[in-house]
């Protein structure tokens, strides 16, 4: 087999791999970076869980979700830091559901569901 044929087959292999692996990679990246959270993910987070374990599900806080519930959320536990995520769960009427996770001394001490005002988010 000539060198040109080997190069052509190698290139064809790369293209086939891209079409087979590429869509899966895109779905995984979107799932990881998606700011919304499923009700199942919310339920799986347990009070008393170490922050590092809980953060695997909760991931980074969504600033838009935090702003959407500002002034509407219940008080935070004293000395806690909270993370906010929009829910993917459909909500009746206007507004959206935001999940709030509060951490203190390295563990999850509170998780709440807060509804945004109509027209927010």
PDB file of C-alpha atoms in Angstrom:
ATOM      1  CA  UNK A   1       0.000   0.000   0.000  1.00  0.00           C
ATOM      2  CA  UNK A   2       1.369   3.398  -0.931  1.00  0.00           C
ATOM      3  CA  UNK A   3       2.097   6.145   1.567  1.00  0.00           C
ATOM      4  CA  UNK A   4      -0.639   8.315   0.053  1.00  0.00           C
ATOM      5  CA  UNK A   5      -3.191   5.517   0.547  1.00  0.00           C
ATOM      6  CA  UNK A   6      -2.100   5.060   4.166  1.00  0.00           C
ATOM      7  CA  UNK A   7      -2.452   8.785   4.807  1.00  0.00           C
ATOM      8  CA  UNK A   8      -5.872   8.783   3.117  1.00  0.00           C
ATOM      9  CA  UNK A   9      -7.082   5.853   5.221  1.00  0.00           C
ATOM     10  CA  UNK A  10      -5.752   7.500   8.379  1.00  0.00           C
ATOM     11  CA  UNK A  11      -7.568  10.706   7.524  1.00  0.00           C
ATOM     12  CA  UNK A  12     -10.769   8.775   6.779  1.00  0.00           C
ATOM     13  CA  UNK A  13     -10.420   7.037  10.166  1.00  0.00           C
ATOM     14  CA  UNK A  14     -10.109  10.387  11.934  1.00  0.00           C
ATOM     15  CA  UNK A  15     -13.219  11.707  10.212  1.00  0.00           C
ATOM     16  CA  UNK A  16     -15.190   8.577  11.149  1.00  0.00           C
ATOM     17  CA  UNK A  17     -13.999   8.836  14.761  1.00  0.00           C
ATOM     18  CA  UNK A  18     -15.083  12.478  14.881  1.00  0.00           C
ATOM     19  CA  UNK A  19     -18.595  11.614  13.711  1.00  0.00           C
ATOM     20  CA  UNK A  20     -18.862   8.731  16.171  1.00  0.00           C
ATOM     21  CA  UNK A  21     -17.296  10.370  19.245  1.00  0.00           C
ATOM     22  CA  UNK A  22     -18.044  14.054  18.558  1.00  0.00           C
ATOM     23  CA  UNK A  23     -21.810  14.019  19.281  1.00  0.00           C
ATOM     24  CA  UNK A  24     -21.281  12.104  22.524  1.00  0.00           C
ATOM     25  CA  UNK A  25     -18.654  14.597  23.643  1.00  0.00           C
ATOM     26  CA  UNK A  26     -20.975  17.508  22.850  1.00  0.00           C
ATOM     27  CA  UNK A  27     -23.808  15.979  24.900  1.00  0.00           C
ATOM     28  CA  UNK A  28     -21.490  15.359  27.863  1.00  0.00           C
ATOM     29  CA  UNK A  29     -20.071  18.884  27.727  1.00  0.00           C
ATOM     30  CA  UNK A  30     -23.555  20.406  27.531  1.00  0.00           C
ATOM     31  CA  UNK A  31     -24.739  18.304  30.477  1.00  0.00           C
ATOM     32  CA  UNK A  32     -21.791  19.444  32.575  1.00  0.00           C
ATOM     33  CA  UNK A  33     -22.022  23.135  31.701  1.00  0.00           C
ATOM     34  CA  UNK A  34     -25.822  23.367  31.679  1.00  0.00           C
ATOM     35  CA  UNK A  35     -26.855  25.826  34.387  1.00  0.00           C
ATOM     36  CA  UNK A  36     -30.137  24.010  35.096  1.00  0.00           C
ATOM     37  CA  UNK A  37     -30.506  21.140  37.547  1.00  0.00           C
ATOM     38  CA  UNK A  38     -32.953  18.243  37.561  1.00  0.00           C
ATOM     39  CA  UNK A  39     -35.279  17.516  40.498  1.00  0.00           C
ATOM     40  CA  UNK A  40     -33.463  14.178  40.866  1.00  0.00           C
ATOM     41  CA  UNK A  41     -30.110  15.955  41.298  1.00  0.00           C
ATOM     42  CA  UNK A  42     -31.706  18.217  43.916  1.00  0.00           C
ATOM     43  CA  UNK A  43     -33.073  15.201  45.805  1.00  0.00           C
ATOM     44  CA  UNK A  44     -29.726  13.399  45.715  1.00  0.00           C
ATOM     45  CA  UNK A  45     -27.952  16.181  47.625  1.00  0.00           C
ATOM     46  CA  UNK A  46     -28.103  15.252  51.330  1.00  0.00           C
ATOM     47  CA  UNK A  47     -27.912  17.482  54.386  1.00  0.00           C
ATOM     48  CA  UNK A  48     -24.636  16.879  56.215  1.00  0.00           C
ATOM     49  CA  UNK A  49     -22.922  15.910  52.984  1.00  0.00           C
ATOM     50  CA  UNK A  50     -19.388  17.264  52.593  1.00  0.00           C
ATOM     51  CA  UNK A  51     -19.239  20.288  50.317  1.00  0.00           C
ATOM     52  CA  UNK A  52     -16.813  18.599  47.922  1.00  0.00           C
ATOM     53  CA  UNK A  53     -19.234  15.683  47.443  1.00  0.00           C
ATOM     54  CA  UNK A  54     -22.295  17.913  47.090  1.00  0.00           C
ATOM     55  CA  UNK A  55     -20.498  20.229  44.628  1.00  0.00           C
ATOM     56  CA  UNK A  56     -20.181  17.346  42.167  1.00  0.00           C
ATOM     57  CA  UNK A  57     -23.962  17.560  41.689  1.00  0.00           C
ATOM     58  CA  UNK A  58     -24.540  21.210  42.476  1.00  0.00           C
ATOM     59  CA  UNK A  59     -21.536  22.519  40.515  1.00  0.00           C
ATOM     60  CA  UNK A  60     -21.039  26.270  40.234  1.00  0.00           C
ATOM     61  CA  UNK A  61     -23.622  28.781  41.354  1.00  0.00           C
ATOM     62  CA  UNK A  62     -25.697  30.475  38.665  1.00  0.00           C
ATOM     63  CA  UNK A  63     -25.635  34.251  39.243  1.00  0.00           C
ATOM     64  CA  UNK A  64     -28.844  34.692  37.239  1.00  0.00           C
ATOM     65  CA  UNK A  65     -30.649  32.204  39.495  1.00  0.00           C
ATOM     66  CA  UNK A  66     -29.378  34.015  42.604  1.00  0.00           C
ATOM     67  CA  UNK A  67     -30.593  37.363  41.252  1.00  0.00           C
ATOM     68  CA  UNK A  68     -33.979  35.908  40.283  1.00  0.00           C
ATOM     69  CA  UNK A  69     -34.811  34.975  43.896  1.00  0.00           C
ATOM     70  CA  UNK A  70     -33.179  37.961  45.555  1.00  0.00           C
ATOM     71  CA  UNK A  71     -35.610  39.366  48.115  1.00  0.00           C
ATOM     72  CA  UNK A  72     -37.925  36.329  47.811  1.00  0.00           C
ATOM     73  CA  UNK A  73     -35.813  33.610  49.392  1.00  0.00           C
ATOM     74  CA  UNK A  74     -36.039  32.510  53.027  1.00  0.00           C
ATOM     75  CA  UNK A  75     -33.238  33.614  55.333  1.00  0.00           C
ATOM     76  CA  UNK A  76     -29.946  31.789  55.083  1.00  0.00           C
ATOM     77  CA  UNK A  77     -28.467  29.883  58.011  1.00  0.00           C
ATOM     78  CA  UNK A  78     -26.091  32.220  59.888  1.00  0.00           C
ATOM     79  CA  UNK A  79     -22.548  32.091  58.509  1.00  0.00           C
ATOM     80  CA  UNK A  80     -23.443  29.993  55.478  1.00  0.00           C
ATOM     81  CA  UNK A  81     -22.561  30.432  51.802  1.00  0.00           C
ATOM     82  CA  UNK A  82     -25.230  29.504  49.266  1.00  0.00           C
ATOM     83  CA  UNK A  83     -25.191  28.188  45.707  1.00  0.00           C
ATOM     84  CA  UNK A  84     -28.119  28.696  43.312  1.00  0.00           C
ATOM     85  CA  UNK A  85     -29.268  26.674  40.292  1.00  0.00           C
ATOM     86  CA  UNK A  86     -32.358  26.918  38.084  1.00  0.00           C
ATOM     87  CA  UNK A  87     -34.504  23.802  37.880  1.00  0.00           C
ATOM     88  CA  UNK A  88     -35.257  22.120  34.569  1.00  0.00           C
ATOM     89  CA  UNK A  89     -38.640  21.062  35.978  1.00  0.00           C
ATOM     90  CA  UNK A  90     -41.534  22.789  34.213  1.00  0.00           C
ATOM     91  CA  UNK A  91     -43.486  25.153  36.443  1.00  0.00           C
ATOM     92  CA  UNK A  92     -47.144  26.027  36.121  1.00  0.00           C
ATOM     93  CA  UNK A  93     -47.746  29.668  35.279  1.00  0.00           C
ATOM     94  CA  UNK A  94     -45.020  32.271  35.141  1.00  0.00           C
ATOM     95  CA  UNK A  95     -41.763  32.199  37.015  1.00  0.00           C
ATOM     96  CA  UNK A  96     -39.175  29.490  37.536  1.00  0.00           C
ATOM     97  CA  UNK A  97     -37.990  27.254  40.319  1.00  0.00           C
ATOM     98  CA  UNK A  98     -34.546  27.862  41.812  1.00  0.00           C
ATOM     99  CA  UNK A  99     -32.695  25.404  44.006  1.00  0.00           C
ATOM    100  CA  UNK A 100     -30.620  26.901  46.812  1.00  0.00           C
ATOM    101  CA  UNK A 101     -27.901  24.961  48.620  1.00  0.00           C
ATOM    102  CA  UNK A 102     -26.279  26.479  51.716  1.00  0.00           C
ATOM    103  CA  UNK A 103     -22.936  25.301  53.059  1.00  0.00           C
ATOM    104  CA  UNK A 104     -21.344  25.955  56.420  1.00  0.00           C
ATOM    105  CA  UNK A 105     -18.110  24.590  57.866  1.00  0.00           C
ATOM    106  CA  UNK A 106     -17.603  22.391  54.811  1.00  0.00           C
ATOM    107  CA  UNK A 107     -20.984  20.672  54.740  1.00  0.00           C
ATOM    108  CA  UNK A 108     -24.457  21.095  53.269  1.00  0.00           C
ATOM    109  CA  UNK A 109     -26.655  22.544  56.025  1.00  0.00           C
ATOM    110  CA  UNK A 110     -29.747  23.567  54.041  1.00  0.00           C
ATOM    111  CA  UNK A 111     -31.380  23.053  50.656  1.00  0.00           C
ATOM    112  CA  UNK A 112     -34.476  24.940  49.564  1.00  0.00           C
ATOM    113  CA  UNK A 113     -36.674  25.378  46.530  1.00  0.00           C
ATOM    114  CA  UNK A 114     -37.550  29.017  45.810  1.00  0.00           C
ATOM    115  CA  UNK A 115     -39.939  30.196  43.121  1.00  0.00           C
ATOM    116  CA  UNK A 116     -39.060  33.307  41.155  1.00  0.00           C
ATOM    117  CA  UNK A 117     -41.533  36.128  40.639  1.00  0.00           C
ATOM    118  CA  UNK A 118     -43.563  36.143  37.437  1.00  0.00           C
ATOM    119  CA  UNK A 119     -41.508  37.430  34.549  1.00  0.00           C
ATOM    120  CA  UNK A 120     -38.142  36.850  36.274  1.00  0.00           C
ATOM    121  CA  UNK A 121     -35.391  34.833  34.679  1.00  0.00           C
TER     122      UNK A 121
END
